[in-house]
Amino acid sequence: MTRILVVDDEPQILRALRINLAARHYAVAVAEDGAAALRQAADWHPDLVVLDLGLPDMDGVDVIHGLRGWTHVPIIVLSGRAGSADKVDALDAGADDYVTKPFGVDELLARIRAVTRRTSVPDGDEPSVRVGDHVVDLTGKTISGGVRLTPTEWHLLEILARNPGKLISQRQLLHEVWGPAYSKETNYLRQYMVQLRRKLERDPAHPVHLITEPGMGYRFQP
Amino acid sequence: MTRILVVDDEPQILRALRINLAARHYAVAVAEDGAAALRQAADWHPDLVVLDLGLPDMDGVDVIHGLRGWTHVPIIVLSGRAGSADKVDALDAGADDYVTKPFGVDELLARIRAVTRRTSVPDGDEPSVRVGDHVVDLTGKTISGGVRLTPTEWHLLEILARNPGKLISQRQLLHEVWGPAYSKETNYLRQYMVQLRRKLERDPAHPVHLITEPGMGYRFQP
DNA sequence: ACGGACCTTGATGCGTTCTTGACGAGCGAG
DNA sequence: CTCGCTCGTCAAGAACGCATCAAGGTCCGT
């Protein structure tokens, strides 16, 4: 289920979007100001953010920057300002689309579909990877041999497996899985890497696929 | 260089876009009807298509379908029709964005940047350099031949490798890697240059790629 | 309320990496 | 020729990061 975070300070818009999105079977969370939006995004990891630029506590463009600092989650901006400069600023800050209020709900829904389609398609090219004796199906969330992973373990493994051979910094992993507030909690990483290795590696003490790069991060080696 | 195919039957729009895009260092091709657009896309493989829906020979939505049959190239639609249904049809057919005419050139350019940013990041260009017998991948932090570098070694090598052929002063290297307080500790540099050469150079005693410029700094020679 | 699965958090031991000092070789200047 | 400087090399203790174990804590369904 696609998770959408709606950020707006006008209750009627919030209400209308929540109803419409829920009717289309999206999971919806809402935030009424920029600080709450950033917190929600970090906690909940939405698949899409619908962001009103006119927030009470901070500039909408700063919210975009705050999100882009650690995630590439698609952002669709809503704004009452139709000026060209406003659009350019928001898009160049990292927004994916810009819709001028008043907007048609049908149009917004179509743009949501367009943006989610674009981001979900490239992911689907590598459905399964091999780790040791097991075959991991990233899309189906299944592993051969009766191995089961917890949600956090899946999240971690996915990030690594989608970048085979590439080093992923611990900072990036912590940001993606636990949120920006946990950049320093490397214990979490150690803990979960141990569990992943225990479940997937043939010899957990001498990992072949889930490699530690001391002081830098981790790497998935196919 | 990003290649953009512009599809429009109005000569003045074609002309304006061609000039503006060329000025931003995009490679531009044009087509004046749907059939030509499909042919051009197949031949030239553009990185982005800007498509006017009001073409003389066929419906714009059919052009989108024709493209989507074999490619996921981003499509930005231009249209004089502002109706919600038109937008929904085009977006659901596979368009990535929908801009209503008349449009601001700045806005279109920003939307082009937004769309290309999203599609080009996952592709991930792989800047790799050769040092002696080894191939160094700076983004994946990998080196051929099973060579491993420590974080500090990577940091140092990155600065040098990102400026091939250029002389980097010791002051600058120390400043970047160890911080402003260590501008005088040239022994650190000596220490780590030795290790880098030992790991990368064919003959560490007579370096070919990691060159010392006595009294000034170091240079990476590709 | 209870039990289990999952997530957080702390502590310990060990291997690697970093830091730091010292010494000799090479080189140009006086 | 000698001095002064910089660089390459070596060595050793300090500091750091990681794997691992273990113990709450939280949230869920029975």
Coordinates of C-alpha atoms (C1' of nucleotides) in Angstrom, one line a residue:
Chain A
M1 CA 0.0 0.0 0.0
T2 CA 1.3 3.4 -1.0
R3 CA 1.8 5.7 2.0
I4 CA 1.2 9.4 1.5
L5 CA 2.0 12.1 3.9
V6 CA -0.2 15.2 3.4
V7 CA 1.1 18.5 4.8
D8 CA -1.3 21.4 4.9
D9 CA -2.5 23.8 7.5
E10 CA -6.0 24.2 6.1
P11 CA -8.3 21.7 7.8
Q12 CA -10.8 21.5 4.9
I13 CA -8.1 20.6 2.4
L14 CA -6.6 18.1 4.8
R15 CA -10.0 16.5 5.2
A16 CA -10.8 16.4 1.5
L17 CA -7.5 14.9 0.6
R18 CA -7.6 12.4 3.4
I19 CA -11.0 11.2 2.3
N20 CA -10.2 11.1 -1.4
L21 CA -6.9 9.3 -0.9
A22 CA -8.3 6.8 1.5
A23 CA -11.0 6.0 -1.0
R24 CA -8.3 5.2 -3.5
H25 CA -6.7 2.8 -1.0
Y26 CA -3.7 5.0 -0.1
A27 CA -2.5 5.0 3.5
V28 CA -2.6 8.6 4.6
A29 CA -0.9 10.5 7.4
V30 CA -1.2 14.2 7.9
A31 CA 0.9 17.0 9.3
E32 CA -0.2 20.6 9.9
D33 CA 3.2 22.4 9.9
G34 CA 6.7 21.9 8.7
A35 CA 8.2 20.6 11.9
A36 CA 5.5 17.9 12.2
A37 CA 6.0 17.1 8.5
L38 CA 9.7 16.4 8.9
R39 CA 9.1 14.4 12.0
Q40 CA 6.4 12.4 10.4
A41 CA 8.4 11.7 7.4
A42 CA 11.3 10.5 9.5
D43 CA 9.1 8.2 11.6
W44 CA 6.7 6.9 9.0
H45 CA 8.7 6.9 5.8
P46 CA 5.9 7.7 3.4
D47 CA 6.2 6.8 -0.3
L48 CA 5.0 10.3 -1.3
V49 CA 4.7 13.7 0.2
V50 CA 2.0 16.2 -0.7
L51 CA 3.2 19.5 0.6
D52 CA 1.5 22.8 0.9
L53 CA 4.0 25.6 0.6
G54 CA 2.1 28.0 2.8
L55 CA 2.8 26.6 6.3
P56 CA 2.5 28.5 9.5
D57 CA 5.9 27.7 11.0
M58 CA 8.5 27.6 8.2
D59 CA 9.0 28.2 4.5
G60 CA 7.8 25.3 2.4
V61 CA 11.1 25.3 0.4
D62 CA 12.9 24.7 3.6
V63 CA 10.7 21.7 4.3
I64 CA 11.8 20.4 0.9
H65 CA 15.4 20.9 1.8
G66 CA 14.9 19.2 5.1
L67 CA 13.5 16.2 3.4
R68 CA 16.0 16.1 0.6
G69 CA 18.8 16.1 3.1
W70 CA 18.2 12.4 3.7
T71 CA 15.5 11.0 1.4
H72 CA 14.5 11.0 -2.3
V73 CA 10.8 10.5 -1.5
P74 CA 8.7 12.1 -4.2
I75 CA 7.3 15.5 -3.3
I76 CA 4.2 17.1 -4.9
V77 CA 3.9 20.7 -4.0
L78 CA 0.6 22.5 -3.5
S79 CA 0.6 26.3 -3.6
G80 CA -1.6 29.2 -3.9
R81 CA 1.1 31.2 -5.6
A82 CA 1.2 30.7 -9.4
G83 CA 4.3 32.8 -10.0
S84 CA 7.0 31.3 -12.2
A85 CA 9.7 32.0 -9.7
D86 CA 7.9 30.2 -6.9
K87 CA 7.5 27.1 -9.1
V88 CA 11.1 27.2 -10.1
D89 CA 12.3 27.6 -6.5
A90 CA 10.3 24.7 -5.3
L91 CA 11.1 22.4 -8.2
D92 CA 14.8 23.2 -8.0
A93 CA 14.8 22.6 -4.3
G94 CA 13.9 19.0 -5.1
A95 CA 10.1 18.9 -5.6
D96 CA 8.8 16.6 -8.3
D97 CA 5.7 18.4 -9.2
Y98 CA 3.9 21.7 -8.5
V99 CA 0.2 22.1 -8.5
T100 CA -1.5 25.5 -8.2
K101 CA -4.4 26.0 -5.9
P102 CA -7.3 25.8 -6.5
F103 CA -6.7 22.4 -8.0
G104 CA -8.9 19.6 -9.2
V105 CA -8.8 16.5 -7.1
D106 CA -8.8 14.3 -10.2
E107 CA -5.7 16.1 -11.5
L108 CA -3.9 15.7 -8.2
L109 CA -4.7 12.0 -8.1
A110 CA -3.4 11.6 -11.7
R111 CA -0.2 13.5 -10.8
I112 CA 0.2 11.2 -7.7
R113 CA -0.2 8.2 -10.0
A114 CA 2.3 9.6 -12.5
V115 CA 4.9 10.3 -9.8
T116 CA 4.6 7.0 -8.0
R117 CA 4.6 5.2 -11.3
R118 CA 7.9 6.8 -12.2
T119 CA 9.6 6.0 -9.0
S120 CA 8.3 2.4 -8.6
V121 CA 9.2 1.2 -12.1
P122 CA 13.0 1.4 -11.9
D123 CA 12.9 -0.6 -8.7
G124 CA 11.3 -3.6 -10.3
D125 CA 14.1 -4.6 -12.6
E126 CA 15.9 -6.7 -10.0
P127 CA 13.3 -8.9 -8.3
S128 CA 15.6 -11.4 -6.6
V129 CA 19.1 -11.8 -5.4
R130 CA 21.2 -14.6 -4.1
V131 CA 22.8 -14.5 -0.6
G132 CA 24.7 -17.6 0.3
D133 CA 22.4 -20.6 0.1
H134 CA 19.2 -18.4 0.0
V135 CA 17.3 -16.6 -2.7
V136 CA 15.9 -13.3 -1.6
D137 CA 12.8 -12.0 -3.5
L138 CA 12.8 -8.3 -2.7
T139 CA 9.4 -7.6 -4.3
G140 CA 7.6 -10.6 -2.8
K141 CA 9.4 -10.2 0.5
T142 CA 10.1 -13.9 0.6
I143 CA 13.3 -15.9 1.2
S144 CA 13.9 -19.5 0.2
G145 CA 14.6 -22.1 3.0
G146 CA 11.9 -20.8 5.4
V147 CA 13.9 -17.8 6.5
R148 CA 11.9 -14.9 7.8
L149 CA 13.0 -11.4 8.3
T150 CA 11.6 -8.7 10.5
P151 CA 10.5 -5.4 8.9
T152 CA 13.6 -3.6 10.0
E153 CA 15.8 -6.4 8.7
W154 CA 14.0 -6.2 5.3
H155 CA 14.4 -2.5 5.1
L156 CA 18.1 -2.8 5.8
L157 CA 18.7 -5.6 3.4
E158 CA 16.7 -3.9 0.6
I159 CA 18.9 -0.8 0.6
L160 CA 22.0 -2.9 0.5
A161 CA 20.7 -5.4 -2.1
R162 CA 19.5 -2.6 -4.4
N163 CA 23.0 -1.3 -4.7
P164 CA 25.0 -4.5 -5.2
G165 CA 28.7 -4.1 -4.8
K166 CA 28.3 -0.5 -3.7
L167 CA 29.4 0.8 -0.3
I168 CA 26.5 2.3 1.6
S169 CA 27.6 4.6 4.4
Q170 CA 26.3 3.9 7.9
R171 CA 24.9 7.4 7.9
Q172 CA 22.8 6.7 4.9
L173 CA 21.5 3.4 6.2
L174 CA 20.6 4.9 9.5
H175 CA 18.9 7.8 7.8
E176 CA 16.9 5.6 5.5
V177 CA 15.8 3.0 8.1
W178 CA 15.6 4.9 11.4
G179 CA 15.4 8.5 10.2
P180 CA 17.7 11.5 10.4
A181 CA 17.7 11.7 14.2
Y182 CA 19.6 8.4 14.5
S183 CA 22.7 9.3 12.5
K184 CA 25.0 8.3 15.3
E185 CA 23.3 5.1 16.6
T186 CA 25.7 2.7 14.9
N187 CA 24.8 0.1 17.5
Y188 CA 21.5 -0.4 15.7
L189 CA 23.4 -1.2 12.5
R190 CA 25.7 -3.6 14.2
Q191 CA 22.8 -5.4 15.9
Y192 CA 20.9 -5.9 12.7
M193 CA 23.8 -6.7 10.5
V194 CA 24.5 -9.5 12.9
Q195 CA 21.0 -10.8 12.7
L196 CA 21.0 -10.6 8.9
R197 CA 24.2 -12.5 8.7
R198 CA 22.9 -15.1 11.1
K199 CA 19.9 -15.6 8.9
L200 CA 21.5 -15.5 5.5
E201 CA 25.2 -16.1 5.6
R202 CA 26.6 -19.6 5.6
D203 CA 29.2 -18.7 8.1
P204 CA 27.9 -15.7 10.0
A205 CA 31.3 -15.0 11.6
H206 CA 33.0 -14.7 8.2
P207 CA 30.4 -13.0 6.0
V208 CA 30.9 -13.2 2.3
H209 CA 27.9 -11.1 1.1
L210 CA 27.2 -8.6 3.8
I211 CA 30.5 -7.0 4.2
T212 CA 31.7 -4.5 6.8
E213 CA 33.9 -1.6 5.6
P214 CA 35.3 -0.5 8.9
G215 CA 34.7 3.2 9.6
M216 CA 32.7 3.7 6.5
G217 CA 29.6 1.5 6.1
Y218 CA 28.4 -1.8 4.7
R219 CA 28.3 -3.4 1.3
F220 CA 26.3 -6.2 -0.3
Q221 CA 28.5 -8.4 -2.4
P222 CA 26.4 -10.6 -4.8
Chain B
M1 CA 24.6 15.8 -22.5
T2 CA 20.9 15.4 -22.0
R3 CA 19.0 14.8 -25.2
I4 CA 15.6 16.3 -25.6
L5 CA 13.1 15.7 -28.3
V6 CA 10.6 18.5 -28.8
V7 CA 7.4 17.6 -30.5
D8 CA 5.2 20.6 -31.6
D9 CA 3.5 21.7 -34.8
E10 CA 3.8 25.5 -34.1
P11 CA 7.0 26.8 -35.6
Q12 CA 7.4 29.7 -33.2
I13 CA 7.2 27.4 -30.1
L14 CA 9.6 25.0 -31.7
R15 CA 12.0 27.8 -32.4
A16 CA 11.7 29.3 -28.9
L17 CA 12.3 26.0 -27.2
R18 CA 15.1 25.0 -29.4
I19 CA 17.0 28.2 -28.6
N20 CA 16.3 28.1 -24.9
L21 CA 17.2 24.5 -24.5
A22 CA 20.4 24.8 -26.6
A23 CA 21.4 27.7 -24.5
R24 CA 21.1 25.4 -21.4
H25 CA 23.4 22.9 -23.1
Y26 CA 20.7 20.3 -23.9
A27 CA 21.0 18.5 -27.2
V28 CA 17.7 19.1 -29.1
A29 CA 15.9 17.3 -31.8
V30 CA 12.5 18.4 -33.1
A31 CA 9.5 16.7 -34.7
E32 CA 6.4 18.4 -36.1
D33 CA 3.9 15.6 -36.0
G34 CA 3.2 12.4 -34.1
A35 CA 4.6 10.0 -36.7
A36 CA 7.9 11.9 -36.9
A37 CA 8.0 12.0 -33.2
L38 CA 7.8 8.2 -32.8
R39 CA 10.4 7.8 -35.6
Q40 CA 12.8 10.3 -34.0
A41 CA 12.4 8.7 -30.6
A42 CA 13.2 5.3 -31.9
D43 CA 16.2 6.5 -33.9
W44 CA 17.7 9.0 -31.5
H45 CA 16.8 7.7 -28.0
P46 CA 16.2 11.0 -26.3
D47 CA 16.5 11.3 -22.6
L48 CA 13.3 13.4 -22.4
V49 CA 10.4 14.2 -24.7
V50 CA 8.5 17.5 -24.6
L51 CA 5.2 16.7 -26.4
D52 CA 2.5 19.0 -27.6
L53 CA -0.9 17.3 -27.5
G54 CA -2.3 19.2 -30.4
L55 CA -0.6 17.5 -33.3
P56 CA -2.0 17.5 -36.9
D57 CA -1.8 13.8 -37.7
M58 CA -2.7 12.0 -34.5
D59 CA -4.0 12.4 -31.0
G60 CA -1.3 13.3 -28.5
V61 CA -2.3 10.6 -26.1
D62 CA -1.7 8.0 -28.8
V63 CA 1.8 9.3 -29.2
I64 CA 2.3 8.7 -25.5
H65 CA 1.0 5.2 -25.9
G66 CA 3.3 4.7 -28.8
L67 CA 6.3 5.7 -26.8
R68 CA 5.3 3.8 -23.7
G69 CA 5.0 0.7 -25.7
W70 CA 8.8 0.3 -25.7
T71 CA 10.4 3.0 -23.6
H72 CA 10.1 4.7 -20.2
V73 CA 11.7 8.0 -21.4
P74 CA 10.2 10.9 -19.4
I75 CA 7.5 12.8 -21.2
I76 CA 6.4 16.3 -20.4
V77 CA 3.2 17.3 -22.1
L78 CA 2.4 20.7 -23.4
S79 CA -1.3 21.5 -24.1
G80 CA -3.6 24.4 -24.6
R81 CA -6.4 22.5 -23.0
A82 CA -6.5 23.1 -19.3
G83 CA -9.4 20.7 -18.5
S84 CA -9.0 18.2 -15.8
A85 CA -10.0 15.3 -17.9
D86 CA -7.3 16.1 -20.5
K87 CA -4.6 16.2 -17.8
V88 CA -5.8 13.0 -16.3
D89 CA -5.9 11.2 -19.6
A90 CA -2.4 12.3 -20.6
L91 CA -0.9 11.5 -17.2
D92 CA -2.5 8.1 -16.9
A93 CA -1.4 7.3 -20.5
G94 CA 2.2 7.6 -19.2
A95 CA 3.1 11.3 -19.2
D96 CA 5.3 12.5 -16.4
D97 CA 4.2 16.1 -16.3
Y98 CA 1.5 18.3 -17.9
V99 CA 2.1 22.0 -18.6
T100 CA -0.7 24.2 -19.8
K101 CA -0.1 26.7 -22.5
P102 CA 0.7 29.5 -22.4
F103 CA 3.6 28.5 -20.2
G104 CA 6.7 30.3 -18.8
V105 CA 9.9 29.0 -20.2
D106 CA 11.5 29.2 -16.8
E107 CA 8.8 26.9 -15.4
L108 CA 9.2 24.4 -18.2
L109 CA 13.0 24.3 -17.7
A110 CA 12.5 23.8 -14.0
R111 CA 10.1 20.9 -14.7
I112 CA 12.6 19.5 -17.1
R113 CA 15.3 19.6 -14.5
A114 CA 12.9 18.0 -11.9
V115 CA 12.1 15.1 -14.3
T116 CA 15.6 14.5 -15.4
R117 CA 16.9 14.7 -11.9
R118 CA 14.7 11.8 -10.8
T119 CA 15.5 9.6 -13.7
S120 CA 19.2 10.2 -14.0
V121 CA 20.0 9.7 -10.3
P122 CA 19.2 6.0 -10.3
D123 CA 21.2 5.4 -13.4
G124 CA 24.3 6.5 -11.4
D125 CA 27.2 7.3 -13.6
E126 CA 30.3 5.5 -12.3
P127 CA 33.3 7.7 -12.2
S128 CA 36.2 5.4 -12.0
V129 CA 39.9 6.1 -12.4
R130 CA 42.8 3.8 -13.2
V131 CA 45.8 3.8 -10.9
G132 CA 48.5 1.4 -11.9
D133 CA 47.0 -2.1 -12.3
H134 CA 43.9 -1.2 -10.3
V135 CA 40.6 0.4 -11.1
V136 CA 39.2 2.7 -8.4
D137 CA 35.5 3.3 -8.2
L138 CA 35.0 6.4 -6.2
T139 CA 31.3 6.2 -5.7
G140 CA 31.1 2.5 -4.8
K141 CA 34.3 2.7 -2.9
T142 CA 35.7 -0.4 -4.5
I143 CA 39.0 -1.2 -6.0
S144 CA 39.8 -4.1 -8.3
G145 CA 42.2 -6.8 -7.2
G146 CA 40.9 -7.0 -3.6
V147 CA 42.6 -3.9 -2.5
R148 CA 41.0 -2.2 0.6
L149 CA 41.5 1.3 1.8
T150 CA 40.9 2.8 5.2
P151 CA 38.6 5.8 5.5
T152 CA 41.4 8.2 5.7
E153 CA 43.1 6.7 2.7
W154 CA 39.9 7.0 0.7
H155 CA 39.5 10.6 1.8
L156 CA 42.9 11.5 0.6
L157 CA 42.7 9.5 -2.6
E158 CA 39.3 11.1 -3.5
I159 CA 40.6 14.6 -3.2
L160 CA 43.5 13.8 -5.5
A161 CA 41.5 11.7 -8.0
R162 CA 38.8 14.3 -8.3
N163 CA 41.4 16.7 -9.6
P164 CA 43.4 14.6 -12.0
G165 CA 46.7 16.2 -13.0
K166 CA 46.2 19.1 -10.7
L167 CA 48.6 20.0 -7.9
I168 CA 46.9 19.9 -4.5
S169 CA 48.8 21.8 -1.7
Q170 CA 49.6 19.9 1.5
R171 CA 47.8 22.6 3.3
Q172 CA 44.6 21.9 1.4
L173 CA 44.9 18.2 1.8
L174 CA 45.5 18.5 5.6
H175 CA 42.7 21.0 5.9
E176 CA 40.2 18.7 4.0
V177 CA 41.1 15.4 5.7
W178 CA 42.1 16.3 9.2
G179 CA 40.6 19.8 9.7
P180 CA 42.0 23.3 9.9
A181 CA 43.9 22.6 13.1
Y182 CA 46.3 20.2 11.4
S183 CA 47.7 22.5 8.7
K184 CA 51.2 21.8 9.8
E185 CA 51.2 18.1 10.4
T186 CA 52.9 17.1 7.1
N187 CA 54.0 13.8 8.6
Y188 CA 50.4 12.6 8.4
L189 CA 50.5 13.2 4.7
R190 CA 53.7 11.4 4.3
Q191 CA 52.5 8.5 6.3
Y192 CA 49.3 8.1 4.2
M193 CA 50.8 8.7 0.8
V194 CA 53.2 5.9 1.6
Q195 CA 50.3 3.6 2.3
L196 CA 48.4 4.6 -0.7
R197 CA 51.4 4.0 -2.9
R198 CA 52.0 0.7 -1.3
K199 CA 48.5 -0.4 -2.1
L200 CA 48.1 1.1 -5.5
E201 CA 51.4 1.8 -7.2
R202 CA 53.2 -0.9 -9.1
D203 CA 56.5 0.2 -7.7
P204 CA 55.8 2.1 -4.5
A205 CA 59.3 3.5 -4.3
H206 CA 59.0 5.1 -7.7
P207 CA 55.4 6.3 -8.0
V208 CA 53.9 7.0 -11.3
H209 CA 50.4 8.2 -10.4
L210 CA 50.7 9.6 -6.9
I211 CA 53.4 12.2 -7.4
T212 CA 55.2 14.3 -4.8
E213 CA 55.8 17.9 -5.7
P214 CA 58.6 18.8 -3.3
G215 CA 57.8 21.7 -1.1
M216 CA 54.3 22.2 -2.6
G217 CA 52.0 19.2 -2.4
Y218 CA 50.9 16.1 -4.3
R219 CA 49.4 15.4 -7.7
F220 CA 47.4 12.5 -9.1
Q221 CA 48.6 11.7 -12.6
P222 CA 46.1 9.4 -14.5
Chain C
dA1 C1' -3.7 -9.8 31.1
dC2 C1' -0.4 -12.9 29.1
dG3 C1' 3.2 -14.5 25.9
dG4 C1' 6.0 -13.8 22.1
dA5 C1' 8.2 -11.2 18.5
dC6 C1' 10.5 -7.3 17.7
dC7 C1' 13.0 -3.2 18.8
dT8 C1' 16.1 -0.5 21.7
dT9 C1' 20.1 0.1 24.6
dG10 C1' 24.3 -0.9 27.4
dA11 C1' 28.7 -3.3 28.1
dT12 C1' 32.9 -6.0 26.9
dG13 C1' 36.8 -7.8 24.4
dC14 C1' 39.5 -7.7 20.3
dG15 C1' 41.4 -6.3 16.0
dT16 C1' 42.3 -2.5 13.0
dT17 C1' 43.3 2.2 12.2
dC18 C1' 45.1 6.5 13.6
dT19 C1' 48.4 9.3 15.7
dT20 C1' 52.8 10.5 16.9
dG21 C1' 57.8 10.6 17.2
dA22 C1' 62.2 9.5 15.4
dC23 C1' 65.8 8.7 11.9
dG24 C1' 68.2 8.6 7.6
dA25 C1' 68.4 9.9 2.5
dG26 C1' 68.2 13.2 -1.0
dC27 C1' 68.8 17.9 -2.5
dG28 C1' 69.7 22.7 -3.0
dA29 C1' 71.9 26.8 -0.9
dG30 C1' 75.5 29.1 1.3
Chain D
dC1 C1' 81.7 20.7 2.2
dT2 C1' 78.4 21.5 5.4
dC3 C1' 74.0 23.0 6.8
dG4 C1' 69.1 23.1 6.6
dC5 C1' 65.1 21.5 4.8
dT6 C1' 61.8 18.1 3.1
dC7 C1' 60.5 13.7 2.1
dG8 C1' 60.2 8.4 2.7
dT9 C1' 60.2 4.9 6.1
dC10 C1' 59.7 2.5 10.4
dA11 C1' 57.8 1.5 14.9
dA12 C1' 54.7 1.6 19.0
dG13 C1' 51.1 3.1 21.9
dA14 C1' 46.5 5.2 21.8
dA15 C1' 42.1 5.5 20.1
dC16 C1' 38.5 3.8 17.7
dG17 C1' 35.1 0.7 15.5
dC18 C1' 33.1 -3.7 15.3
dA19 C1' 31.1 -8.3 16.7
dT20 C1' 28.9 -10.3 20.2
dC21 C1' 26.3 -11.1 24.4
dA22 C1' 22.7 -9.7 27.3
dA23 C1' 19.0 -7.3 29.3
dG24 C1' 15.0 -4.4 29.4
dG25 C1' 11.1 -2.3 26.7
dT26 C1' 7.2 -1.9 23.5
dC27 C1' 3.7 -3.5 20.7
dC28 C1' 0.9 -7.0 19.0
dG29 C1' -2.4 -10.9 18.9
dT30 C1' -4.4 -14.8 21.7

